[in-house]
Short mmCIF file of C-alpha atoms in Angstrom, two decimals:
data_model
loop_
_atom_site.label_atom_id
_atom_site.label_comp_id
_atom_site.label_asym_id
_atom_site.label_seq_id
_atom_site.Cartn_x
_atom_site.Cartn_y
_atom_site.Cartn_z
CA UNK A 1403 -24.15 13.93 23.24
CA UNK A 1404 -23.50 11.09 25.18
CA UNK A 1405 -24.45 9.10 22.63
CA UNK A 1406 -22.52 10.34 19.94
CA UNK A 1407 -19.07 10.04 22.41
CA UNK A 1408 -19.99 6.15 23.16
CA UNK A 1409 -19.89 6.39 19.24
CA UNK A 1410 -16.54 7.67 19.03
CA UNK A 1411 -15.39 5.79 21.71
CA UNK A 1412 -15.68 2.16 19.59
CA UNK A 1413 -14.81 4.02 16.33
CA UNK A 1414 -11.08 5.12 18.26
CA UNK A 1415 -11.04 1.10 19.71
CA UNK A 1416 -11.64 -0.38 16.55
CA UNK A 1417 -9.04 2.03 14.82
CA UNK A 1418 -6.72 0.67 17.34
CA UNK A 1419 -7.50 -2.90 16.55
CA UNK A 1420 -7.20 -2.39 12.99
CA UNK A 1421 -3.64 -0.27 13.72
CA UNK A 1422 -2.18 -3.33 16.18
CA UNK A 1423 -3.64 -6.09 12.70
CA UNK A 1424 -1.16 -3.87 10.67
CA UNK A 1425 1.57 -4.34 13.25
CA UNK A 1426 1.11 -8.34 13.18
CA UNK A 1427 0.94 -8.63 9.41
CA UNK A 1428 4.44 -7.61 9.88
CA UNK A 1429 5.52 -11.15 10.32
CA UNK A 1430 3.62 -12.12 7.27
CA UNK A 1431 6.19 -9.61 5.06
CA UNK A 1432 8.58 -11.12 2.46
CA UNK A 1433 10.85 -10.30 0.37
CA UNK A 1434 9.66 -11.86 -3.38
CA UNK A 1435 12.46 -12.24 -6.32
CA UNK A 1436 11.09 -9.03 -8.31
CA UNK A 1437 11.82 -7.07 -5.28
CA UNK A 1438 15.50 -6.98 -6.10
CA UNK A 1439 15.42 -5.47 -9.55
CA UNK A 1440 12.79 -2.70 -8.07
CA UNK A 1441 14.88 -1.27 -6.13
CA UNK A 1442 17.82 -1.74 -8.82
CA UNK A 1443 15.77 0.03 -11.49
CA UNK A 1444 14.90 3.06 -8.66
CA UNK A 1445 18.39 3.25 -7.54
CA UNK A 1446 19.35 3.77 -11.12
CA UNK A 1447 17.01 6.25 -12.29
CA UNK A 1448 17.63 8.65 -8.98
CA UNK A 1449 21.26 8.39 -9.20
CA UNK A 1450 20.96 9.12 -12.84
CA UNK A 1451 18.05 11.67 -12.72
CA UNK A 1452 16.24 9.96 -15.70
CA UNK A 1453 13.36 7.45 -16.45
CA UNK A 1454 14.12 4.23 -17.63
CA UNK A 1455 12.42 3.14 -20.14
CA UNK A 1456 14.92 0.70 -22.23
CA UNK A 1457 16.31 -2.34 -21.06
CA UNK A 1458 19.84 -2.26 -19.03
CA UNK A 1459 19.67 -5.28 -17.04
CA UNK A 1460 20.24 -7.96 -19.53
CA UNK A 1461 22.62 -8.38 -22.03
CA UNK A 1462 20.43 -10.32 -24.33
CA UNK A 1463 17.43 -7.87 -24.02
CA UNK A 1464 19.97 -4.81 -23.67
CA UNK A 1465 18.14 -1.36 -25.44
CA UNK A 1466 15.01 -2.81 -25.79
CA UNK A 1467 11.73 -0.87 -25.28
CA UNK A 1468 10.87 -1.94 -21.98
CA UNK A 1469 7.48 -1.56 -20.53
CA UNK A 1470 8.69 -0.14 -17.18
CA UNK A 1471 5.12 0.99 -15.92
CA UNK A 1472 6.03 0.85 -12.38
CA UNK A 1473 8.92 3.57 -12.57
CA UNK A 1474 7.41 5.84 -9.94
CA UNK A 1475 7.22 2.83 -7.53
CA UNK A 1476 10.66 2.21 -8.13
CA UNK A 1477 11.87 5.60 -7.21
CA UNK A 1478 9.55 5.20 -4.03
CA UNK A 1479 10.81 2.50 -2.75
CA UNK A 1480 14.62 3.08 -3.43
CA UNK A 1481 14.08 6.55 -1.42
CA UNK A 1482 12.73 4.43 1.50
CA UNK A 1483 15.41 2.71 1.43
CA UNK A 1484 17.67 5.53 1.18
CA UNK A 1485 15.82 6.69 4.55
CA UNK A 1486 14.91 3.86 6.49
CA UNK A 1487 17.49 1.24 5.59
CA UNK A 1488 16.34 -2.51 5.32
CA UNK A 1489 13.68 -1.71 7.30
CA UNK A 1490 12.07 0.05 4.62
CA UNK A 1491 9.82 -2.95 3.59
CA UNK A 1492 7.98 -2.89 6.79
CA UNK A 1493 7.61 0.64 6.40
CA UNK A 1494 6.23 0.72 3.36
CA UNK A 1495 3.91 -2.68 3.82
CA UNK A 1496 2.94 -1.36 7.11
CA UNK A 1497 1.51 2.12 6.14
CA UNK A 1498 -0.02 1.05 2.80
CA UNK A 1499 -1.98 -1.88 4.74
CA UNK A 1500 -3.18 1.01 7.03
CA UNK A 1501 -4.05 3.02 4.47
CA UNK A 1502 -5.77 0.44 2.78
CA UNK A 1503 -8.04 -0.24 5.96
CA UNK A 1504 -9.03 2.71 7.41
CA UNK A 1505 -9.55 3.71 3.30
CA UNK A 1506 -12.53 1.02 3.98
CA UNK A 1507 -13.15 1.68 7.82
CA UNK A 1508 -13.78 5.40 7.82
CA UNK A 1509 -15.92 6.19 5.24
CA UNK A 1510 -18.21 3.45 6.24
CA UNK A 1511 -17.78 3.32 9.67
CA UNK A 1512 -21.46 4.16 10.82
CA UNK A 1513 -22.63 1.47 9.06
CA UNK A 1514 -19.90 -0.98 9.91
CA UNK A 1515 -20.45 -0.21 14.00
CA UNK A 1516 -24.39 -0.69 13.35
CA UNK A 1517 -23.45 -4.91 13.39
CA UNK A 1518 -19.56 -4.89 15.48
CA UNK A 1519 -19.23 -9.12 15.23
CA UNK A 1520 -19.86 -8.95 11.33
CA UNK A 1521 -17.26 -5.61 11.12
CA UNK A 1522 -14.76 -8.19 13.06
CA UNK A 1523 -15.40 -10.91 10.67
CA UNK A 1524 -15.61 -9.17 8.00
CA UNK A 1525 -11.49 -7.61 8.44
CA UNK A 1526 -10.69 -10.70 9.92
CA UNK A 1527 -10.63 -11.42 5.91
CA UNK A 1528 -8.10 -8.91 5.09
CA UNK A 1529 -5.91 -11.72 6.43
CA UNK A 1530 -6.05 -12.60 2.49
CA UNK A 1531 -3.59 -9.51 2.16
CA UNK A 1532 -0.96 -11.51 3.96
CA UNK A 1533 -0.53 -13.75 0.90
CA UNK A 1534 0.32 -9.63 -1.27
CA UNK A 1535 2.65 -8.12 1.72
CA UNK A 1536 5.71 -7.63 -0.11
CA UNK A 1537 7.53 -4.53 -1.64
CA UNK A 1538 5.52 -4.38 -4.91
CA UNK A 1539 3.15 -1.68 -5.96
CA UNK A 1540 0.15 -3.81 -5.72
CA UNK A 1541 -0.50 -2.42 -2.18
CA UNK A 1542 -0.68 1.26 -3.69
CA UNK A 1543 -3.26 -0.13 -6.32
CA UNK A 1544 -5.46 -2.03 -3.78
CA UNK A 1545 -5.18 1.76 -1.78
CA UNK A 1546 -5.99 3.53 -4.91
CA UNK A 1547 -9.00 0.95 -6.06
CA UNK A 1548 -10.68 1.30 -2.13
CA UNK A 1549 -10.29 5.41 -2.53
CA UNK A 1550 -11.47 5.43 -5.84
CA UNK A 1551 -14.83 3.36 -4.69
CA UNK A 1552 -15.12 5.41 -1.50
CA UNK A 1553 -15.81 8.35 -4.36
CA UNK A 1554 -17.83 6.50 -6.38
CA UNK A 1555 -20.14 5.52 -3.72
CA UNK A 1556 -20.40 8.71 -2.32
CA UNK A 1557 -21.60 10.14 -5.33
CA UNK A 1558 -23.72 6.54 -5.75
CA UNK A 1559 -25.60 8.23 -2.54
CA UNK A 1560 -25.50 11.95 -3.12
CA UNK A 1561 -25.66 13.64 -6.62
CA UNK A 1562 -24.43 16.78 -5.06
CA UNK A 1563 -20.59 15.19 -4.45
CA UNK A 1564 -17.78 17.25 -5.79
CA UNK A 1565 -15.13 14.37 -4.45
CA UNK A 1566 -15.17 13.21 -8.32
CA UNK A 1567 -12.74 15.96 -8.97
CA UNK A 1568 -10.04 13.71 -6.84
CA UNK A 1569 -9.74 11.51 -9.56
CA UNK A 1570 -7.50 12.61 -11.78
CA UNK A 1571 -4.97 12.51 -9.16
CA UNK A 1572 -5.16 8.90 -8.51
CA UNK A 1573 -5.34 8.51 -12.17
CA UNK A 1574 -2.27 9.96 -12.31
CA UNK A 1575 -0.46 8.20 -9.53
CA UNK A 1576 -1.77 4.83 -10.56
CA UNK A 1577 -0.54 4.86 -14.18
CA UNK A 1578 2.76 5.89 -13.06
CA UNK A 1579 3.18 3.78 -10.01
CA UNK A 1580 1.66 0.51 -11.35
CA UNK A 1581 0.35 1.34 -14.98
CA UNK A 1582 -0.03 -2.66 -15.41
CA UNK A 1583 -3.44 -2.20 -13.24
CA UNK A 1584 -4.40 1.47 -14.13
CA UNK A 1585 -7.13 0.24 -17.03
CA UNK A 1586 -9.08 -0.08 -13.59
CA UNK A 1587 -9.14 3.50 -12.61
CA UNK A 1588 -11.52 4.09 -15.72
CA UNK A 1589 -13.57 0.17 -15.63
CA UNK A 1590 -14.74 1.21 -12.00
CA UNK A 1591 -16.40 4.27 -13.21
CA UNK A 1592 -17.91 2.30 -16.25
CA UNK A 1593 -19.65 -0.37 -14.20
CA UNK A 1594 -21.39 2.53 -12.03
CA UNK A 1595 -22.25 4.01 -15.11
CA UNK A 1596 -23.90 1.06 -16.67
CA UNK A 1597 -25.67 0.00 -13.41
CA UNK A 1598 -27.79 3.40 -13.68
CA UNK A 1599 -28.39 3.83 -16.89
CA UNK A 1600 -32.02 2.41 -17.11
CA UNK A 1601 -33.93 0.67 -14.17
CA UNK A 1602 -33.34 -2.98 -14.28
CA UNK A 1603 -35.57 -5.70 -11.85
CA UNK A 1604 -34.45 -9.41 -12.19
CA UNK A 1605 -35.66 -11.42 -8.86
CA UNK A 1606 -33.53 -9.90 -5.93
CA UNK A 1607 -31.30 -7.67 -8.57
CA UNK A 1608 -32.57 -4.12 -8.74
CA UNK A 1609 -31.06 -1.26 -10.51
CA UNK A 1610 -32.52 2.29 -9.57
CA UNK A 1611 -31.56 4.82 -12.61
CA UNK A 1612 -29.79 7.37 -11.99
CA UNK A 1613 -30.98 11.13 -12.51
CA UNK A 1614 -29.40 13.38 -14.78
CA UNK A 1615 -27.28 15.18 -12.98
CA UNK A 1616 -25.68 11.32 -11.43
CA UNK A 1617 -25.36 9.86 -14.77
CA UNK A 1618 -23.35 13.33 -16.34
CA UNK A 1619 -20.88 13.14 -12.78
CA UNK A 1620 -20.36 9.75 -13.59
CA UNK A 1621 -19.82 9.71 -17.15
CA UNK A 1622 -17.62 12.84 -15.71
CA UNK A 1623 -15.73 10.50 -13.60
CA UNK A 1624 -14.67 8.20 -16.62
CA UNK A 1625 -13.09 10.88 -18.42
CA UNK A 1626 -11.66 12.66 -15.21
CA UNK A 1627 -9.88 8.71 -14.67
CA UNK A 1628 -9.06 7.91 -18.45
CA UNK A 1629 -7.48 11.43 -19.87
CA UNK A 1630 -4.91 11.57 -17.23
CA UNK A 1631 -3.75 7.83 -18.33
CA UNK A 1632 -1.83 9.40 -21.16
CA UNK A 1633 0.63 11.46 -18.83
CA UNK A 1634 3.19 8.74 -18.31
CA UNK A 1635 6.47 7.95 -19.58
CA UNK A 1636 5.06 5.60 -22.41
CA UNK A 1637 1.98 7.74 -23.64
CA UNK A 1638 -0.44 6.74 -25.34
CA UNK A 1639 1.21 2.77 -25.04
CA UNK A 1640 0.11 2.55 -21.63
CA UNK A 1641 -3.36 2.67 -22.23
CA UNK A 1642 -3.36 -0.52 -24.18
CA UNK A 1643 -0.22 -2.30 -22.33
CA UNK A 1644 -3.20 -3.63 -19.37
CA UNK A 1645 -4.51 -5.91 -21.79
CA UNK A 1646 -1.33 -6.47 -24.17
CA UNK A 1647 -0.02 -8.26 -20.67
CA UNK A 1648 -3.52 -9.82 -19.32
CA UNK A 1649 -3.69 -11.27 -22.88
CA UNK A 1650 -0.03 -12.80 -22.99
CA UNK A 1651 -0.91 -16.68 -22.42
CA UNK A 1652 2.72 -17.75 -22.49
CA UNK A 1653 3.51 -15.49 -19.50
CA UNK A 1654 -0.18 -16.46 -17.98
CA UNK A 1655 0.99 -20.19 -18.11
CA UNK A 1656 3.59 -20.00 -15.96
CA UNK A 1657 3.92 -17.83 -13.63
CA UNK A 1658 2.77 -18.86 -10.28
CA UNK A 1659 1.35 -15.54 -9.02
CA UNK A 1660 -0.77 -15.50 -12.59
CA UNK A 1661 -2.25 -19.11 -11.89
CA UNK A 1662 -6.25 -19.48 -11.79
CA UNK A 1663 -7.94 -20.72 -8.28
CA UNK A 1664 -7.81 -23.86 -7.89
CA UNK A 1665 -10.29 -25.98 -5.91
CA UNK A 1666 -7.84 -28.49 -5.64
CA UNK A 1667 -5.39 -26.60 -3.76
CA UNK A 1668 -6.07 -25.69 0.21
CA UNK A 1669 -3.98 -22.32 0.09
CA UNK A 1670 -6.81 -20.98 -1.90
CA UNK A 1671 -9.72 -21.81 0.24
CA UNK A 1672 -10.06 -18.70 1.99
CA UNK A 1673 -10.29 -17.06 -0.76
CA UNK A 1674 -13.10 -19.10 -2.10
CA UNK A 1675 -14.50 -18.93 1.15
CA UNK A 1676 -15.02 -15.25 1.11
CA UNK A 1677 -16.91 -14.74 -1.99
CA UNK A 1678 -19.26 -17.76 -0.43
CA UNK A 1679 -20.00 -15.69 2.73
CA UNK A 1680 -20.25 -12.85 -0.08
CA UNK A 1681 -23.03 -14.44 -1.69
CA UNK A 1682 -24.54 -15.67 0.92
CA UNK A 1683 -25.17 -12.84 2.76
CA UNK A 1684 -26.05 -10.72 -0.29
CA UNK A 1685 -28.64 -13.40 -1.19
CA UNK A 1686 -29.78 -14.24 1.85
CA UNK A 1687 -30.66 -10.51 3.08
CA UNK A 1688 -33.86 -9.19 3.12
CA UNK A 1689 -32.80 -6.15 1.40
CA UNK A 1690 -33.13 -6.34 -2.54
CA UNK A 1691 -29.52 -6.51 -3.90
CA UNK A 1692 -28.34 -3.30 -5.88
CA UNK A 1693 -27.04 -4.01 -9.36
CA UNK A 1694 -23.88 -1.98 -8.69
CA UNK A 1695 -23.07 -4.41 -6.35
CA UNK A 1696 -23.56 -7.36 -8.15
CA UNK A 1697 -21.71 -5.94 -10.89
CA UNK A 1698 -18.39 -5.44 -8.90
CA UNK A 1699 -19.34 -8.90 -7.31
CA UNK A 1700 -19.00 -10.77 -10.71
CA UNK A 1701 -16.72 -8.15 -12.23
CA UNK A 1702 -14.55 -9.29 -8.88
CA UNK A 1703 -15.01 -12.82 -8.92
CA UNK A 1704 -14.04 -12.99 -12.50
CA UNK A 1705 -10.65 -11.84 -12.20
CA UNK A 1706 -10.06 -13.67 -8.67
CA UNK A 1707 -10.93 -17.23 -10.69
CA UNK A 1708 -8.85 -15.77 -13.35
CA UNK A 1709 -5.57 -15.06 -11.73
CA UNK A 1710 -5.18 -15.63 -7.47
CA UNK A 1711 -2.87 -11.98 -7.67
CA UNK A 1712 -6.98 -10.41 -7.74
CA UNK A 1713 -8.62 -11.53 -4.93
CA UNK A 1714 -8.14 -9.11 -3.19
CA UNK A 1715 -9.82 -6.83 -5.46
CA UNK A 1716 -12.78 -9.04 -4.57
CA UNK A 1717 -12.35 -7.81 -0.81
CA UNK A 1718 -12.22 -4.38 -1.59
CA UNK A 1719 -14.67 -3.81 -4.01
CA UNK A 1720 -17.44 -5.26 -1.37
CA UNK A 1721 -16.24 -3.56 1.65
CA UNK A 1722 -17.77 -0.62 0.43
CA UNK A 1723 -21.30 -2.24 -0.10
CA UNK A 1724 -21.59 -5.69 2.38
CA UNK A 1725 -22.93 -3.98 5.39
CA UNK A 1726 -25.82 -2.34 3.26
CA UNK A 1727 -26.88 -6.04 3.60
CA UNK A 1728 -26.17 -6.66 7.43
CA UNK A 1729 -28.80 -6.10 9.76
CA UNK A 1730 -27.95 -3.76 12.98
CA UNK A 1731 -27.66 -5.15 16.06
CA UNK A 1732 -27.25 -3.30 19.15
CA UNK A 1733 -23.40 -3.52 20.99
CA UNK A 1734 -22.88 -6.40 23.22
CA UNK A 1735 -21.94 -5.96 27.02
CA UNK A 1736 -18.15 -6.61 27.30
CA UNK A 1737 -17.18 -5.03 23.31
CA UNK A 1738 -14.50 -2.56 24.53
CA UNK A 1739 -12.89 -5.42 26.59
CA UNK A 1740 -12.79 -8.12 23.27
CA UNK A 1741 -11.39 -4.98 21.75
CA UNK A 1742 -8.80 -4.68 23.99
CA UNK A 1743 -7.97 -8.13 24.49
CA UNK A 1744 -7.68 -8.13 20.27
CA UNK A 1745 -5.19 -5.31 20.75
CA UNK A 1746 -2.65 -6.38 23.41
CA UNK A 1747 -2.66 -9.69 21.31
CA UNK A 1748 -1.83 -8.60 17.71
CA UNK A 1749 0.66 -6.06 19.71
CA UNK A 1750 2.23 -8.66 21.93
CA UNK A 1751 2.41 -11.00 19.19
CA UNK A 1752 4.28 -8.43 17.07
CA UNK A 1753 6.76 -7.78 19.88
CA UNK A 1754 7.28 -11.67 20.30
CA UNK A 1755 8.28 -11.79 16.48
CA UNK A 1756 9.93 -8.67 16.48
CA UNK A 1757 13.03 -10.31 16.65
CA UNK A 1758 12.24 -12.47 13.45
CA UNK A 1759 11.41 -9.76 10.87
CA UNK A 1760 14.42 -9.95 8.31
CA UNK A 1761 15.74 -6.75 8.27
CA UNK A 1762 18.31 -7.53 4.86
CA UNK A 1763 16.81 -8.97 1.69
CA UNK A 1764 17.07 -12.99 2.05
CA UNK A 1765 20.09 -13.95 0.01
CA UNK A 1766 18.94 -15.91 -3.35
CA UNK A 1767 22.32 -16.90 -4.24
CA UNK A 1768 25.13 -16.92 -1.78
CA UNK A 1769 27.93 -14.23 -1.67
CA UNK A 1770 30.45 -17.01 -2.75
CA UNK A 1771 28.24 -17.96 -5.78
CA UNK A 1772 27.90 -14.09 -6.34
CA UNK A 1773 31.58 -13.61 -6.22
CA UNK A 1774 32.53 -16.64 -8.87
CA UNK A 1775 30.75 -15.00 -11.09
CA UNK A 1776 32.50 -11.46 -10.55
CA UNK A 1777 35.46 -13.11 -10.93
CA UNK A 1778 34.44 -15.22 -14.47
CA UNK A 1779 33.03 -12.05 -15.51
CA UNK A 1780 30.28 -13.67 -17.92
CA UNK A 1781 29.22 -12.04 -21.16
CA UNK A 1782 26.50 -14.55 -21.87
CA UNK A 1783 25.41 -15.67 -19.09
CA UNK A 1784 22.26 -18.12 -18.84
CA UNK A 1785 20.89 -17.78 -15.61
CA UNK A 1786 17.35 -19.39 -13.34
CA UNK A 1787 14.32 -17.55 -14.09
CA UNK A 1788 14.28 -16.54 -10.32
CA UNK A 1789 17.86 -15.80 -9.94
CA UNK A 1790 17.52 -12.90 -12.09
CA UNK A 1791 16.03 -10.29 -10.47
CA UNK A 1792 18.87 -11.28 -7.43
CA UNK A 1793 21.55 -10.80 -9.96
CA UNK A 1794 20.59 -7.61 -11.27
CA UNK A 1795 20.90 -6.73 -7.64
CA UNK A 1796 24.28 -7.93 -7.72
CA UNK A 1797 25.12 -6.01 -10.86
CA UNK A 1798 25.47 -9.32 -12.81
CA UNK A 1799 23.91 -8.76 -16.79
CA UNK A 1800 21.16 -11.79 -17.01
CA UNK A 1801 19.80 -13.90 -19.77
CA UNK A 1802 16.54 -13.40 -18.17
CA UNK A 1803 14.69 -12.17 -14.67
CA UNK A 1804 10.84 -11.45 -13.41
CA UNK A 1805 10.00 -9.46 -15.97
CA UNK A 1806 8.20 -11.90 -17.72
CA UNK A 1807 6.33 -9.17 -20.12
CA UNK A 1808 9.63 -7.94 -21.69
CA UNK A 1809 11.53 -11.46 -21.95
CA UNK A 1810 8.21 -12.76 -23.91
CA UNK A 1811 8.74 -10.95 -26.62
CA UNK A 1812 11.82 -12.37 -27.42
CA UNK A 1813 13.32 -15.39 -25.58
CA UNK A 1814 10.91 -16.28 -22.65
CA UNK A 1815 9.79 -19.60 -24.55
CA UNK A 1816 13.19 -20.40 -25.29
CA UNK A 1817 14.32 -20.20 -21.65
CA UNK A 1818 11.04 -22.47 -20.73
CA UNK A 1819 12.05 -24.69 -23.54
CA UNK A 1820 15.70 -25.37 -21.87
CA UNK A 1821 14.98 -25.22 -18.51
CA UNK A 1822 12.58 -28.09 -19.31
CA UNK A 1823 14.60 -29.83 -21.79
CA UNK A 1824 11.60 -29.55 -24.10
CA UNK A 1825 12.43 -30.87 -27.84
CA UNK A 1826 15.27 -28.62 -29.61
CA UNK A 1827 16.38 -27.70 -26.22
CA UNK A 1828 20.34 -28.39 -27.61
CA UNK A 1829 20.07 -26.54 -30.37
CA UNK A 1830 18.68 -23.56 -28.16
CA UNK A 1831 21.86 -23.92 -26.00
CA UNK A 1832 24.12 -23.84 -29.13
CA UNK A 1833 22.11 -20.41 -30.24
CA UNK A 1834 22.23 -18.56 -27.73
CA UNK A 1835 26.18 -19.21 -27.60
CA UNK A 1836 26.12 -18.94 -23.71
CA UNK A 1837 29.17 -18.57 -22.01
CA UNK A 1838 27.94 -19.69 -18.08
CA UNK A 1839 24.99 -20.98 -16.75
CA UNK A 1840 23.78 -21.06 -13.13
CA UNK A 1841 20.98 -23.43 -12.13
CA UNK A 1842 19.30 -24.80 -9.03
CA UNK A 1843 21.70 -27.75 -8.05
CA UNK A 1844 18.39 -29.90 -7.88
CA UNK A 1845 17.30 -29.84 -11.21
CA UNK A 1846 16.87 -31.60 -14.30
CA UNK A 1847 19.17 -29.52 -16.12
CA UNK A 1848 21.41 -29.55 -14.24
CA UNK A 1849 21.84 -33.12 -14.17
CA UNK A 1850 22.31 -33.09 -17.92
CA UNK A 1851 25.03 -30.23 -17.80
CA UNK A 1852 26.58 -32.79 -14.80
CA UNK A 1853 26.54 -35.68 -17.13
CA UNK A 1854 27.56 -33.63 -20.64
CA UNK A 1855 31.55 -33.52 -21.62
CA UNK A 1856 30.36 -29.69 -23.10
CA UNK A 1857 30.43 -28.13 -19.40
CA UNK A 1858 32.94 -27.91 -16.47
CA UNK A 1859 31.51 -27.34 -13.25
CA UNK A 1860 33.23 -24.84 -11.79
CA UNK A 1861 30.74 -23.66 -7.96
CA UNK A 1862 28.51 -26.19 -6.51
CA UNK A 1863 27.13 -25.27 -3.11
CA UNK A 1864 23.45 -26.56 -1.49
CA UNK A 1865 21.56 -24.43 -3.74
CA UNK A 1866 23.00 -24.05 -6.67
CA UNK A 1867 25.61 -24.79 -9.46
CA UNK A 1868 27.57 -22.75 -12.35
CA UNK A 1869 29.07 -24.53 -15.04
CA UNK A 1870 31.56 -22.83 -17.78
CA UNK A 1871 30.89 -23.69 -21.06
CA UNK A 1872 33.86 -25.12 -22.92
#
């Protein structure tokens, strides 16, 4: 008995430690350019009771299909707003980063309290979230992937678990709140499924095969998580869009967020870092290392060297399985006091920045700038890549804006093409027939439209300039 409340005694401290993290990442929350046409898409689609699912934010792109596969997010997070005001952001990064952690910390928490300093270290590296704390949907998918593995694994470890019948909910919610992601909802399943087919033995690797009545839940569990793909707004679409976008290499190419590691750059260091202390301890246990988890290692570790937006993946899919390679060790003298000491620090330094957290979306473009082009009323207005999503926010019609997987289809590469003065770039101006065009003030372009007779500069502030095309 006594033992049991000492237990729950470190289980309650360390939920508090991982509760005051949450409050500190606070300061780490920004607002990123797609945020703005979000919450423009959800305000539209509430106030007009309908899903959008054609363009109505450009007027180049205007009643085009449009891939809108995070349309449930969007309603989300204008209703926050609706509720909590420009606070809503913290709201909504603060209890999805909770969610996401205690998704890892309950369901393993025996085995994560067997070895405390490793369980410390080990969400010390959910500092990698920082980099993802913004008001997109990837924090619901990150929830949804660590839920989704809890089930797996439990059923991994007990052939008798009915939790498998939970996932055609999150099937459901995933496609409809970030569809872009949801081909992962079904791949988890497959990888379990292929790690128990037959027994496998290569050096430490070792696959145990799974009985009958495992393999039929889990082959279960792929058609529980793929049928319920094809309840969306796009059908049948959505099931293929995953790829469709992973394979677009024009959108790949330039978009930061869709950049591979790079061992060059320091920024990504931790994340390399934490698939070496993956390794390392996998490799270096005792234990032989279960082909399930080396499967979601390398299944991990391929899309984090792919694209930097899926580390995190890599985080979550081994929370689940590290400590199965930890040894125990018993709790050190003086545990409850680090805990506490880790406590009144992430909560004092979240009241010390308190003051800091922007509680209105940083302005992109400055009222002024905003107004000018009220006034000029633009039809054809060429506009920065980043501006868009601001302007949308604005009510402004763009040429272009952060959805990258809609513009490709029809005048991404032309924007790239101008914006870098690539060869042809003045007969692409002369095309397009713009009427206005608002650039960064320190820019190459914008130099050119300085120095050519064909545009009057008509706003210049520190940021940027809008010329009128004569």
């Amino acid at each position: 008995m006594m033992e049991k409340l000492k237990k729950n005694k470190y289980i309650i401290l360390f939920s508090l430690v991982l509760i005051s993290l949450c409050l500190f990442s606070m300061r780490f929350v920004f607002y990123e350019c797609d945020y703005f046409w979000h919450i423009k898409a959800g305000e539209y689609m509430v106030n007009n009771n309908t899903i959008l699912t054609h363009d109505i934010f450009s007027w180049f792109v205007n009643g085009k299909y449009w891939f809108s596969h995070e349309w449930l997010f969007e309603i989300f997070l204008y209703n926050l707003l609706k509720i909590f005001g420009n606070f809503h952001i913290y709201i909504y990064c603060f209890l999805f980063f909770m969610i996401l952690l205690f998704s890892i910390f309950i369901p393993n928490r025996k085995e994560y309290l067997k070895n405390i300093p490793f369980c410390m270290l080990w969400f010390a590296f959910s500092a990698i979230i920082f980099f993802f704390l913004q008001a997109r949907p990837h924090l619901i998918t990150y929830c949804l992937i660590s839920i989704l593995l809890y089930i797996l694994f439990d059923l991994y470890k007990n052939e008798n678990s009915l939790k498998i019948y939970f996932i055609p909910i999150i099937s459901l919610i995933w496609v409809n709140m970030h569809g872009g992601s949801s081909s992962l909802v079904y791949i988890l399943p497959l990888i379990f499924i292929i790690s128990g087919i037959i027994p496998f033995k290569f050096s430490k690797i070792e696959g145990v095969k799974y009985s009958k009545k495992q393999l039929i839940k889990f082959i279960a569990c792929f058609f529980l998580a793929f049928i319920p793909l094809f309840i969306n707004p796009h059908g049948y679409k959505m099931i293929l869009y995953p790829y469709e976008n992973m394979g677009n290499s024009l959108m790949l190419s330039n978009i930061s967020e869709w950049q591979c590691s790079d061992l060059n750059l320091l920024v990504d260091y931790p994340f390399f870092i934490l698939a070496f202390i993956i390794f390392i301890f996998m490799f270096l246990s005792k234990k032989k290392i279960r082909l399930i988890d080396f499967l979601l290692f390398l299944f991990g570790l391929y899309l984090g060297l792919k694209s930097l937006r899926f580390w995190p993946f890599v985080y979550i899919f081994m929370s689940h399985s590290i400590f199965y390679y930890i040894k125990d060790r018993k709790i050190d003298r003086g545990t409850c006091l680090v805990f506490g000491v880790l406590i009144c620090t992430f909560i004092s330094l979240f009241i010390f920045n308190i003051s800091n957290l922007r509680t209105s979306p940083k302005k992109i473009i400055s009222d002024k700038a905003i107004s000018v082009l009220r006034k000029e009323n633009p039809k054809r207005l060429l506009n920065y890549y980043d501006y868009g999503g601001y302007l949308i926010y604005n009510d402004i019609l763009v040429f272009i804006d952060g959805r990258a997987d809609l513009y490709s289809l029809y005048n991404y590469e032309d924007y790239l093409d101008i914006d870098n003065l690539s060869y042809g770039y003045d007969k692409l101006l002369k095309k397009y027939k713009f009427d206005y065009i608002l650039m960064p003030k320190k820019s190459g372009f914008s130099t050119y439209l300085n120095d050519s007779s064909e545009y009057d500069l008509i706003y210049s502030d520190k940021k940027v300039v809008i010329f009128k095309v004569k």
